[in-house]
């Protein structure tokens, strides 16, 4: 009853029980924590459309997609891609509590289409490891990721909106997501011709 | 005034030198085996029940690579939920951009845990196309998908999206799979504990 092995077993069993309860309490209490994320500014500044194609000479001759470069995904179709610039001011510090390991913040662009009616693409993301880094002020920030549509052609589509999301990664427990901040719709312009540097809104 | 317990004693067993076995009580041994089998089948039923509740073939996974750091480290345990397909596009939206999904590429065996960065969905009943990327990776997952495919099919390749997280606990399974001799050691110890 009091051998070393039995004692070790008892200690280990007690440890796992306590660890289980502490983890449960930590995760449950953090779920009730009130979070108030404020987004002061979110705005799309400029959208530029470019075009890439692996058959550059062919497409130039055919009048499509001038100013392209080799296709980034080795496919043979002509692919348009858009680069956005945006402003963002947000304060995510209220999301940080005892159970927050990191906050993953991202800006996504949502736009419609005919074959695919619902499209959403993340254009920018960042990892906020602590409360001190959680105030975001971005002015005319270039999108990290360009948008290319599954169909390859999406110039001229209207009602493109930007939204700001966050994802709280806990130390233990349930992951939570939130979204705030929807801009007014902007439009994907036509493809830029090479040599003409015009910013379309 | 209890009756003496009957001892199993035969001449043949004494001759074979297995006289110690007379202290073995077959009923007790059988009930121990039954207990063990009950524990195993309860664990199996719990696992399969969870699999049915979450509609996922593998409702709890262990993180194997560091491609989602600093969020997930190797050995962390993830709880999956697979009931958010929502292929009837409105009214309830299905898997959203920014969710973390676990998927098996068709033809490959290793489950990959990455975040959804793109979503394209047609009208209802059409496949939901997702593009994923690990937080710690520079490029998205296009290179990992099957040849000729640029997007994941939510219904066919994704086995669930992550809703819960427990750190460290899964490291035992990683150690067991990378050092198979530990499995035999563990089974040996468990066997000894049952017999002794």
mmCIF file of C-alpha atoms in Angstrom:
data_model
loop_
_atom_site.group_PDB
_atom_site.id
_atom_site.type_symbol
_atom_site.label_atom_id
_atom_site.label_comp_id
_atom_site.label_asym_id
_atom_site.label_seq_id
_atom_site.Cartn_x
_atom_site.Cartn_y
_atom_site.Cartn_z
ATOM 1 C CA UNK A 1 0.000 0.000 0.000
ATOM 2 C CA UNK A 2 2.860 2.306 0.658
ATOM 3 C CA UNK A 3 5.403 0.994 -1.784
ATOM 4 C CA UNK A 4 7.231 3.404 -4.032
ATOM 5 C CA UNK A 5 5.374 2.261 -7.100
ATOM 6 C CA UNK A 6 1.978 2.820 -5.534
ATOM 7 C CA UNK A 7 3.048 6.220 -4.271
ATOM 8 C CA UNK A 8 4.311 7.190 -7.670
ATOM 9 C CA UNK A 9 1.045 6.056 -9.205
ATOM 10 C CA UNK A 10 -0.959 8.082 -6.712
ATOM 11 C CA UNK A 11 1.107 11.190 -7.322
ATOM 12 C CA UNK A 12 0.762 10.804 -11.065
ATOM 13 C CA UNK A 13 -2.970 10.237 -10.832
ATOM 14 C CA UNK A 14 -3.387 13.291 -8.638
ATOM 15 C CA UNK A 15 -1.291 15.343 -11.032
ATOM 16 C CA UNK A 16 -3.415 14.428 -14.013
ATOM 17 C CA UNK A 17 -6.639 15.140 -12.143
ATOM 18 C CA UNK A 18 -5.443 18.554 -11.008
ATOM 19 C CA UNK A 19 -4.052 19.385 -14.457
ATOM 20 C CA UNK A 20 -7.349 18.417 -16.021
ATOM 21 C CA UNK A 21 -9.340 20.631 -13.677
ATOM 22 C CA UNK A 22 -6.985 23.601 -14.020
ATOM 23 C CA UNK A 23 -7.092 23.353 -17.807
ATOM 24 C CA UNK A 24 -10.858 23.130 -17.736
ATOM 25 C CA UNK A 25 -11.186 26.172 -15.471
ATOM 26 C CA UNK A 26 -8.723 28.202 -17.526
ATOM 27 C CA UNK A 27 -10.518 27.502 -20.771
ATOM 28 C CA UNK A 28 -14.030 27.999 -19.390
ATOM 29 C CA UNK A 29 -13.281 31.267 -17.634
ATOM 30 C CA UNK A 30 -11.561 32.705 -20.672
ATOM 31 C CA UNK A 31 -14.647 32.012 -22.744
ATOM 32 C CA UNK A 32 -16.640 34.343 -20.498
ATOM 33 C CA UNK A 33 -14.076 37.115 -20.750
ATOM 34 C CA UNK A 34 -15.614 40.175 -22.386
ATOM 35 C CA UNK A 35 -13.753 41.262 -25.485
ATOM 36 C CA UNK A 36 -14.322 44.603 -27.095
ATOM 37 C CA UNK A 37 -12.360 45.011 -30.268
ATOM 38 C CA UNK A 38 -12.510 48.419 -31.849
ATOM 39 C CA UNK A 39 -11.716 49.105 -35.444
ATOM 40 C CA UNK A 40 -11.439 52.780 -36.176
ATOM 41 C CA UNK A 41 -10.510 52.750 -39.792
ATOM 42 C CA UNK A 42 -10.699 50.179 -42.485
ATOM 43 C CA UNK A 43 -10.574 51.330 -46.024
ATOM 44 C CA UNK A 44 -9.407 50.060 -49.368
ATOM 45 C CA UNK A 45 -7.172 52.624 -50.943
ATOM 46 C CA UNK A 46 -6.336 51.330 -54.359
ATOM 47 C CA UNK A 47 -6.783 48.202 -56.402
ATOM 48 C CA UNK A 48 -4.541 47.315 -59.283
ATOM 49 C CA UNK A 49 -5.108 44.467 -61.661
ATOM 50 C CA UNK A 50 -2.266 42.677 -63.346
ATOM 51 C CA UNK A 51 -2.104 39.658 -65.464
ATOM 52 C CA UNK A 52 0.268 36.749 -65.771
ATOM 53 C CA UNK A 53 0.482 34.137 -68.405
ATOM 54 C CA UNK A 54 2.982 31.475 -69.303
ATOM 55 C CA UNK A 55 2.470 32.158 -72.966
ATOM 56 C CA UNK A 56 3.495 35.767 -72.931
ATOM 57 C CA UNK A 57 4.182 36.154 -76.607
ATOM 58 C CA UNK A 58 0.964 34.363 -77.544
ATOM 59 C CA UNK A 59 -1.152 36.516 -75.328
ATOM 60 C CA UNK A 60 0.484 39.669 -76.555
ATOM 61 C CA UNK A 61 -0.233 38.703 -80.087
ATOM 62 C CA UNK A 62 -3.824 37.878 -79.198
ATOM 63 C CA UNK A 63 -4.247 41.201 -77.433
ATOM 64 C CA UNK A 64 -4.819 39.623 -74.029
ATOM 65 C CA UNK A 65 -2.937 40.360 -70.848
ATOM 66 C CA UNK A 66 -0.149 42.646 -71.817
ATOM 67 C CA UNK A 67 2.663 43.047 -69.353
ATOM 68 C CA UNK A 68 2.580 39.559 -67.981
ATOM 69 C CA UNK A 69 5.251 37.292 -66.615
ATOM 70 C CA UNK A 70 5.565 33.531 -66.237
ATOM 71 C CA UNK A 71 2.635 31.930 -64.488
ATOM 72 C CA UNK A 72 3.211 31.372 -60.840
ATOM 73 C CA UNK A 73 1.360 28.100 -60.634
ATOM 74 C CA UNK A 74 2.602 26.464 -63.818
ATOM 75 C CA UNK A 75 -0.875 26.376 -65.292
ATOM 76 C CA UNK A 76 -1.354 27.270 -68.883
ATOM 77 C CA UNK A 77 -4.339 29.534 -68.588
ATOM 78 C CA UNK A 78 -4.189 33.276 -68.412
ATOM 79 C CA UNK A 79 -4.486 34.459 -64.858
ATOM 80 C CA UNK A 80 -5.411 37.887 -63.615
ATOM 81 C CA UNK A 81 -4.348 39.002 -60.199
ATOM 82 C CA UNK A 82 -5.148 42.042 -58.104
ATOM 83 C CA UNK A 83 -3.094 43.880 -55.520
ATOM 84 C CA UNK A 84 -4.829 46.058 -52.969
ATOM 85 C CA UNK A 85 -3.627 48.855 -50.745
ATOM 86 C CA UNK A 86 -5.569 49.548 -47.611
ATOM 87 C CA UNK A 87 -5.688 51.532 -44.389
ATOM 88 C CA UNK A 88 -6.401 49.884 -41.078
ATOM 89 C CA UNK A 89 -6.515 51.070 -37.501
ATOM 90 C CA UNK A 90 -7.594 48.563 -34.917
ATOM 91 C CA UNK A 91 -7.091 47.907 -31.240
ATOM 92 C CA UNK A 92 -7.079 44.231 -30.313
ATOM 93 C CA UNK A 93 -5.698 44.564 -26.794
ATOM 94 C CA UNK A 94 -8.971 43.547 -25.141
ATOM 95 C CA UNK A 95 -8.591 40.054 -26.586
ATOM 96 C CA UNK A 96 -5.520 39.306 -24.479
ATOM 97 C CA UNK A 97 -6.221 37.496 -21.226
ATOM 98 C CA UNK A 98 -4.657 34.710 -19.146
ATOM 99 C CA UNK A 99 -5.567 32.170 -21.779
ATOM 100 C CA UNK A 100 -4.413 33.939 -24.928
ATOM 101 C CA UNK A 101 -1.412 32.414 -26.610
ATOM 102 C CA UNK A 102 -1.526 34.575 -29.716
ATOM 103 C CA UNK A 103 -3.996 36.493 -31.845
ATOM 104 C CA UNK A 104 -3.981 35.946 -35.588
ATOM 105 C CA UNK A 105 -5.384 39.015 -37.342
ATOM 106 C CA UNK A 106 -6.199 39.075 -41.030
ATOM 107 C CA UNK A 107 -7.854 41.241 -43.621
ATOM 108 C CA UNK A 108 -9.889 39.511 -46.276
ATOM 109 C CA UNK A 109 -11.545 40.680 -49.468
ATOM 110 C CA UNK A 110 -14.968 39.342 -50.373
ATOM 111 C CA UNK A 111 -16.317 39.626 -53.884
ATOM 112 C CA UNK A 112 -19.061 38.056 -55.981
ATOM 113 C CA UNK A 113 -18.939 36.201 -59.224
ATOM 114 C CA UNK A 114 -21.118 34.340 -61.660
ATOM 115 C CA UNK A 115 -19.838 30.784 -61.580
ATOM 116 C CA UNK A 116 -18.598 31.058 -58.014
ATOM 117 C CA UNK A 117 -20.944 33.358 -56.177
ATOM 118 C CA UNK A 118 -19.047 33.502 -52.901
ATOM 119 C CA UNK A 119 -15.370 34.348 -52.957
ATOM 120 C CA UNK A 120 -13.191 35.378 -50.081
ATOM 121 C CA UNK A 121 -9.443 35.851 -50.158
ATOM 122 C CA UNK A 122 -7.078 36.788 -47.325
ATOM 123 C CA UNK A 123 -4.953 39.675 -48.489
ATOM 124 C CA UNK A 124 -3.002 40.433 -45.338
ATOM 125 C CA UNK A 125 -2.339 38.718 -42.031
ATOM 126 C CA UNK A 126 -0.199 39.092 -38.967
ATOM 127 C CA UNK A 127 0.499 37.285 -35.740
ATOM 128 C CA UNK A 128 0.172 39.290 -32.524
ATOM 129 C CA UNK A 129 2.003 37.452 -29.776
ATOM 130 C CA UNK A 130 1.240 39.822 -26.919
ATOM 131 C CA UNK A 131 -0.850 42.753 -25.815
ATOM 132 C CA UNK A 132 1.933 45.242 -26.469
ATOM 133 C CA UNK A 133 1.880 44.488 -30.184
ATOM 134 C CA UNK A 134 -1.884 44.495 -30.485
ATOM 135 C CA UNK A 135 -2.548 48.014 -31.691
ATOM 136 C CA UNK A 136 -2.481 48.010 -35.456
ATOM 137 C CA UNK A 137 -2.012 51.216 -37.388
ATOM 138 C CA UNK A 138 -1.464 50.633 -41.091
ATOM 139 C CA UNK A 139 -1.473 53.409 -43.621
ATOM 140 C CA UNK A 140 -1.622 52.566 -47.282
ATOM 141 C CA UNK A 141 -0.363 49.090 -46.534
ATOM 142 C CA UNK A 142 0.239 46.922 -49.554
ATOM 143 C CA UNK A 143 -1.535 43.584 -49.450
ATOM 144 C CA UNK A 144 0.732 40.676 -48.561
ATOM 145 C CA UNK A 145 -1.112 38.298 -50.804
ATOM 146 C CA UNK A 146 -2.450 39.118 -54.214
ATOM 147 C CA UNK A 147 -5.893 37.972 -55.171
ATOM 148 C CA UNK A 148 -6.271 35.561 -58.013
ATOM 149 C CA UNK A 149 -9.641 34.111 -58.712
ATOM 150 C CA UNK A 150 -10.355 30.433 -59.253
ATOM 151 C CA UNK A 151 -11.686 31.181 -62.721
ATOM 152 C CA UNK A 152 -8.671 33.243 -63.684
ATOM 153 C CA UNK A 153 -10.588 36.251 -64.931
ATOM 154 C CA UNK A 154 -12.227 38.698 -62.562
ATOM 155 C CA UNK A 155 -11.461 42.169 -63.788
ATOM 156 C CA UNK A 156 -14.395 44.525 -63.615
ATOM 157 C CA UNK A 157 -16.228 42.785 -60.789
ATOM 158 C CA UNK A 158 -17.992 45.131 -58.483
ATOM 159 C CA UNK A 159 -18.792 45.173 -54.777
ATOM 160 C CA UNK A 160 -15.449 44.088 -53.393
ATOM 161 C CA UNK A 161 -15.473 44.581 -49.625
ATOM 162 C CA UNK A 162 -12.710 44.298 -47.069
ATOM 163 C CA UNK A 163 -13.264 42.902 -43.604
ATOM 164 C CA UNK A 164 -10.975 42.563 -40.624
ATOM 165 C CA UNK A 165 -10.964 39.321 -38.642
ATOM 166 C CA UNK A 166 -9.180 37.989 -35.642
ATOM 167 C CA UNK A 167 -8.613 34.486 -34.327
ATOM 168 C CA UNK A 168 -7.676 34.027 -30.685
ATOM 169 C CA UNK A 169 -5.426 31.049 -30.083
ATOM 170 C CA UNK A 170 -5.712 29.962 -26.428
ATOM 171 C CA UNK A 171 -3.203 28.176 -24.227
ATOM 172 C CA UNK A 172 -5.890 25.572 -23.699
ATOM 173 C CA UNK A 173 -9.471 25.355 -24.822
ATOM 174 C CA UNK A 174 -11.637 26.633 -27.578
ATOM 175 C CA UNK A 175 -10.407 28.768 -30.461
ATOM 176 C CA UNK A 176 -12.519 31.846 -31.127
ATOM 177 C CA UNK A 177 -12.978 34.001 -34.191
ATOM 178 C CA UNK A 178 -14.431 37.435 -34.694
ATOM 179 C CA UNK A 179 -15.027 39.818 -37.525
ATOM 180 C CA UNK A 180 -15.540 43.535 -37.578
ATOM 181 C CA UNK A 181 -15.204 46.319 -40.003
ATOM 182 C CA UNK A 182 -16.688 46.117 -43.433
ATOM 183 C CA UNK A 183 -15.737 48.623 -46.057
ATOM 184 C CA UNK A 184 -17.893 49.916 -48.828
ATOM 185 C CA UNK A 185 -17.679 48.061 -52.064
ATOM 186 C CA UNK A 186 -14.848 48.856 -54.441
ATOM 187 C CA UNK A 187 -14.392 47.507 -57.907
ATOM 188 C CA UNK A 188 -11.753 45.375 -59.523
ATOM 189 C CA UNK A 189 -10.537 47.520 -62.404
ATOM 190 C CA UNK A 190 -9.479 46.336 -65.806
ATOM 191 C CA UNK A 191 -6.014 44.950 -66.271
ATOM 192 C CA UNK A 192 -3.272 47.560 -66.297
ATOM 193 C CA UNK A 193 -1.487 47.965 -69.539
ATOM 194 C CA UNK A 194 2.290 47.877 -69.342
ATOM 195 C CA UNK A 195 3.843 51.332 -69.137
ATOM 196 C CA UNK A 196 0.719 52.995 -67.753
ATOM 197 C CA UNK A 197 0.885 53.396 -64.001
ATOM 198 C CA UNK A 198 -2.619 54.400 -63.025
ATOM 199 C CA UNK A 199 -4.205 53.684 -59.675
ATOM 200 C CA UNK A 200 -7.875 52.855 -60.003
ATOM 201 C CA UNK A 201 -10.235 53.181 -57.026
ATOM 202 C CA UNK B 1 -15.982 -20.908 9.342
ATOM 203 C CA UNK B 2 -15.311 -20.382 5.678
ATOM 204 C CA UNK B 3 -14.816 -23.366 3.474
ATOM 205 C CA UNK B 4 -11.293 -23.883 2.278
ATOM 206 C CA UNK B 5 -10.922 -22.709 -1.282
ATOM 207 C CA UNK B 6 -10.570 -25.621 -3.726
ATOM 208 C CA UNK B 7 -7.080 -25.922 -5.106
ATOM 209 C CA UNK B 8 -6.410 -27.046 -8.575
ATOM 210 C CA UNK B 9 -4.045 -29.918 -8.060
ATOM 211 C CA UNK B 10 -3.349 -32.665 -10.497
ATOM 212 C CA UNK B 11 -0.551 -35.124 -10.701
ATOM 213 C CA UNK B 12 0.342 -34.092 -14.215
ATOM 214 C CA UNK B 13 0.865 -30.484 -13.245
ATOM 215 C CA UNK B 14 3.150 -31.496 -10.372
ATOM 216 C CA UNK B 15 5.078 -33.668 -12.724
ATOM 217 C CA UNK B 16 5.528 -30.865 -15.213
ATOM 218 C CA UNK B 17 6.848 -28.599 -12.471
ATOM 219 C CA UNK B 18 3.922 -26.247 -12.875
ATOM 220 C CA UNK B 19 2.882 -26.684 -9.310
ATOM 221 C CA UNK B 20 2.773 -22.942 -8.860
ATOM 222 C CA UNK B 21 -0.153 -22.779 -11.223
ATOM 223 C CA UNK B 22 -2.343 -24.376 -8.648
ATOM 224 C CA UNK B 23 -2.588 -20.985 -7.002
ATOM 225 C CA UNK B 24 -4.056 -19.552 -10.183
ATOM 226 C CA UNK B 25 -7.770 -19.057 -9.964
ATOM 227 C CA UNK B 26 -9.242 -19.413 -13.417
ATOM 228 C CA UNK B 27 -12.405 -17.498 -12.615
ATOM 229 C CA UNK B 28 -10.457 -14.513 -11.302
ATOM 230 C CA UNK B 29 -8.153 -14.600 -14.277
ATOM 231 C CA UNK B 30 -11.063 -14.698 -16.661
ATOM 232 C CA UNK B 31 -12.778 -11.818 -14.920
ATOM 233 C CA UNK B 32 -9.598 -9.781 -15.169
ATOM 234 C CA UNK B 33 -9.404 -10.516 -18.872
ATOM 235 C CA UNK B 34 -13.036 -9.492 -19.195
ATOM 236 C CA UNK B 35 -12.365 -6.240 -17.361
ATOM 237 C CA UNK B 36 -9.477 -5.496 -19.625
ATOM 238 C CA UNK B 37 -11.579 -6.211 -22.695
ATOM 239 C CA UNK B 38 -14.353 -3.996 -21.350
ATOM 240 C CA UNK B 39 -11.929 -1.115 -20.842
ATOM 241 C CA UNK B 40 -10.566 -1.524 -24.349
ATOM 242 C CA UNK B 41 -13.988 -1.671 -25.937
ATOM 243 C CA UNK B 42 -15.243 1.316 -23.924
ATOM 244 C CA UNK B 43 -12.302 3.348 -25.130
ATOM 245 C CA UNK B 44 -12.980 2.239 -28.670
ATOM 246 C CA UNK B 45 -16.674 3.084 -28.350
ATOM 247 C CA UNK B 46 -15.847 6.530 -26.977
ATOM 248 C CA UNK B 47 -13.546 7.178 -29.896
ATOM 249 C CA UNK B 48 -16.047 6.020 -32.484
ATOM 250 C CA UNK B 49 -18.870 7.864 -30.742
ATOM 251 C CA UNK B 50 -16.860 11.073 -30.865
ATOM 252 C CA UNK B 51 -16.140 10.368 -34.498
ATOM 253 C CA UNK B 52 -19.861 10.085 -35.219
ATOM 254 C CA UNK B 53 -20.732 13.188 -33.177
ATOM 255 C CA UNK B 54 -18.203 15.340 -34.986
ATOM 256 C CA UNK B 55 -18.761 13.610 -38.344
ATOM 257 C CA UNK B 56 -15.018 13.323 -38.771
ATOM 258 C CA UNK B 57 -13.006 10.143 -39.386
ATOM 259 C CA UNK B 58 -10.400 11.328 -36.912
ATOM 260 C CA UNK B 59 -11.856 13.761 -34.396
ATOM 261 C CA UNK B 60 -8.677 14.246 -32.380
ATOM 262 C CA UNK B 61 -5.355 14.781 -34.137
ATOM 263 C CA UNK B 62 -1.810 15.443 -33.005
ATOM 264 C CA UNK B 63 0.204 18.223 -34.634
ATOM 265 C CA UNK B 64 3.175 16.694 -36.431
ATOM 266 C CA UNK B 65 5.011 19.585 -38.054
ATOM 267 C CA UNK B 66 5.961 23.110 -37.143
ATOM 268 C CA UNK B 67 4.268 24.774 -40.063
ATOM 269 C CA UNK B 68 1.669 26.456 -37.866
ATOM 270 C CA UNK B 69 4.023 27.880 -35.283
ATOM 271 C CA UNK B 70 3.813 29.795 -33.047
ATOM 272 C CA UNK B 71 0.202 28.737 -32.681
ATOM 273 C CA UNK B 72 0.662 24.977 -32.725
ATOM 274 C CA UNK B 73 3.766 23.086 -31.741
ATOM 275 C CA UNK B 74 4.614 19.492 -32.417
ATOM 276 C CA UNK B 75 2.769 17.289 -29.970
ATOM 277 C CA UNK B 76 -0.260 19.493 -29.421
ATOM 278 C CA UNK B 77 -3.693 17.951 -29.486
ATOM 279 C CA UNK B 78 -6.437 19.368 -31.691
ATOM 280 C CA UNK B 79 -10.171 18.707 -31.506
ATOM 281 C CA UNK B 80 -11.939 18.754 -34.840
ATOM 282 C CA UNK B 81 -15.485 19.506 -35.903
ATOM 283 C CA UNK B 82 -16.663 18.485 -39.309
ATOM 284 C CA UNK B 83 -20.289 19.562 -39.346
ATOM 285 C CA UNK B 84 -19.750 22.927 -40.959
ATOM 286 C CA UNK B 85 -19.721 21.926 -44.583
ATOM 287 C CA UNK B 86 -22.915 23.859 -45.347
ATOM 288 C CA UNK B 87 -22.882 23.154 -49.014
ATOM 289 C CA UNK B 88 -26.300 24.792 -49.243
ATOM 290 C CA UNK B 89 -24.548 28.076 -49.426
ATOM 291 C CA UNK B 90 -26.987 30.456 -47.775
ATOM 292 C CA UNK B 91 -28.342 30.769 -45.157
ATOM 293 C CA UNK B 92 -25.612 29.304 -42.978
ATOM 294 C CA UNK B 93 -22.089 29.940 -44.208
ATOM 295 C CA UNK B 94 -19.791 26.941 -44.144
ATOM 296 C CA UNK B 95 -16.105 26.800 -43.516
ATOM 297 C CA UNK B 96 -14.800 30.344 -43.436
ATOM 298 C CA UNK B 97 -11.526 31.891 -44.415
ATOM 299 C CA UNK B 98 -9.245 31.966 -41.395
ATOM 300 C CA UNK B 99 -10.421 28.680 -39.950
ATOM 301 C CA UNK B 100 -7.809 26.015 -39.413
ATOM 302 C CA UNK B 101 -8.571 22.777 -41.224
ATOM 303 C CA UNK B 102 -7.032 19.330 -41.277
ATOM 304 C CA UNK B 103 -6.914 17.655 -44.649
ATOM 305 C CA UNK B 104 -5.575 14.585 -46.394
ATOM 306 C CA UNK B 105 -4.517 15.087 -49.954
ATOM 307 C CA UNK B 106 -6.127 12.402 -52.122
ATOM 308 C CA UNK B 107 -3.515 9.722 -52.563
ATOM 309 C CA UNK B 108 -1.284 10.797 -49.702
ATOM 310 C CA UNK B 109 -1.491 9.638 -46.135
ATOM 311 C CA UNK B 110 -0.309 12.423 -43.890
ATOM 312 C CA UNK B 111 -2.913 14.797 -42.460
ATOM 313 C CA UNK B 112 -1.908 18.435 -42.719
ATOM 314 C CA UNK B 113 -3.117 21.167 -40.371
ATOM 315 C CA UNK B 114 -3.183 24.574 -42.034
ATOM 316 C CA UNK B 115 -5.278 27.713 -42.177
ATOM 317 C CA UNK B 116 -7.778 28.488 -44.938
ATOM 318 C CA UNK B 117 -6.713 31.565 -46.882
ATOM 319 C CA UNK B 118 -9.104 31.399 -49.819
ATOM 320 C CA UNK B 119 -12.624 30.238 -50.366
ATOM 321 C CA UNK B 120 -14.629 29.968 -53.559
ATOM 322 C CA UNK B 121 -18.136 28.593 -53.549
ATOM 323 C CA UNK B 122 -20.702 28.281 -56.257
ATOM 324 C CA UNK B 123 -24.448 27.973 -55.807
ATOM 325 C CA UNK B 124 -25.730 25.330 -53.420
ATOM 326 C CA UNK B 125 -24.675 21.710 -53.769
ATOM 327 C CA UNK B 126 -21.475 22.588 -55.627
ATOM 328 C CA UNK B 127 -18.100 21.867 -54.065
ATOM 329 C CA UNK B 128 -16.568 24.382 -51.693
ATOM 330 C CA UNK B 129 -13.044 25.153 -52.852
ATOM 331 C CA UNK B 130 -10.464 26.079 -50.241
ATOM 332 C CA UNK B 131 -6.847 27.126 -50.414
ATOM 333 C CA UNK B 132 -4.747 26.631 -47.303
ATOM 334 C CA UNK B 133 -1.442 27.920 -45.995
ATOM 335 C CA UNK B 134 0.558 27.281 -42.882
ATOM 336 C CA UNK B 135 1.125 30.346 -40.723
ATOM 337 C CA UNK B 136 4.834 29.604 -40.567
ATOM 338 C CA UNK B 137 5.141 28.899 -44.288
ATOM 339 C CA UNK B 138 5.956 31.571 -46.777
ATOM 340 C CA UNK B 139 3.940 30.122 -49.635
ATOM 341 C CA UNK B 140 0.503 28.589 -49.720
ATOM 342 C CA UNK B 141 -0.171 24.887 -50.030
ATOM 343 C CA UNK B 142 -0.586 24.631 -53.794
ATOM 344 C CA UNK B 143 2.571 22.552 -54.050
ATOM 345 C CA UNK B 144 1.158 20.016 -51.608
ATOM 346 C CA UNK B 145 -2.068 19.360 -53.424
ATOM 347 C CA UNK B 146 -2.533 16.608 -55.965
ATOM 348 C CA UNK B 147 -1.177 17.268 -59.423
ATOM 349 C CA UNK B 148 -3.399 19.534 -61.461
ATOM 350 C CA UNK B 149 -5.456 20.688 -58.497
ATOM 351 C CA UNK B 150 -5.149 24.181 -57.135
ATOM 352 C CA UNK B 151 -7.812 23.994 -54.444
ATOM 353 C CA UNK B 152 -9.095 21.588 -51.842
ATOM 354 C CA UNK B 153 -12.573 20.126 -51.975
ATOM 355 C CA UNK B 154 -14.090 20.706 -48.543
ATOM 356 C CA UNK B 155 -16.235 17.610 -48.602
ATOM 357 C CA UNK B 156 -13.774 15.112 -50.016
ATOM 358 C CA UNK B 157 -10.371 16.047 -48.642
ATOM 359 C CA UNK B 158 -10.900 17.980 -45.429
ATOM 360 C CA UNK B 159 -11.531 15.869 -42.350
ATOM 361 C CA UNK B 160 -12.470 18.678 -40.005
ATOM 362 C CA UNK B 161 -11.786 22.170 -38.762
ATOM 363 C CA UNK B 162 -10.089 22.884 -35.472
ATOM 364 C CA UNK B 163 -12.295 24.052 -32.604
ATOM 365 C CA UNK B 164 -10.316 23.093 -29.527
ATOM 366 C CA UNK B 165 -6.713 22.844 -28.470
ATOM 367 C CA UNK B 166 -4.725 21.201 -25.681
ATOM 368 C CA UNK B 167 -0.934 21.634 -25.583
ATOM 369 C CA UNK B 168 1.754 18.942 -25.187
ATOM 370 C CA UNK B 169 -0.532 15.982 -24.477
ATOM 371 C CA UNK B 170 -0.135 14.416 -27.887
ATOM 372 C CA UNK B 171 3.644 14.195 -27.708
ATOM 373 C CA UNK B 172 3.314 10.663 -26.365
ATOM 374 C CA UNK B 173 1.876 9.465 -29.683
ATOM 375 C CA UNK B 174 4.653 11.150 -31.616
ATOM 376 C CA UNK B 175 7.272 9.432 -29.470
ATOM 377 C CA UNK B 176 5.515 6.097 -29.855
ATOM 378 C CA UNK B 177 5.319 6.361 -33.615
ATOM 379 C CA UNK B 178 8.867 7.570 -34.078
ATOM 380 C CA UNK B 179 10.383 5.068 -31.658
ATOM 381 C CA UNK B 180 8.396 1.860 -32.200
ATOM 382 C CA UNK B 181 10.386 -0.024 -29.580
ATOM 383 C CA UNK B 182 8.658 2.118 -26.976
ATOM 384 C CA UNK B 183 5.351 0.545 -27.942
ATOM 385 C CA UNK B 184 6.590 -2.903 -27.022
ATOM 386 C CA UNK B 185 8.078 -1.587 -23.784
ATOM 387 C CA UNK B 186 4.801 0.083 -22.884
ATOM 388 C CA UNK B 187 2.755 -3.014 -23.685
ATOM 389 C CA UNK B 188 5.181 -5.102 -21.672
ATOM 390 C CA UNK B 189 4.834 -2.859 -18.652
ATOM 391 C CA UNK B 190 1.048 -2.868 -18.926
ATOM 392 C CA UNK B 191 1.037 -6.629 -19.213
ATOM 393 C CA UNK B 192 3.238 -6.952 -16.156
ATOM 394 C CA UNK B 193 0.959 -4.677 -14.144
ATOM 395 C CA UNK B 194 -2.038 -6.825 -15.020
ATOM 396 C CA UNK B 195 -0.360 -10.081 -14.054
ATOM 397 C CA UNK B 196 1.407 -8.928 -10.916
#
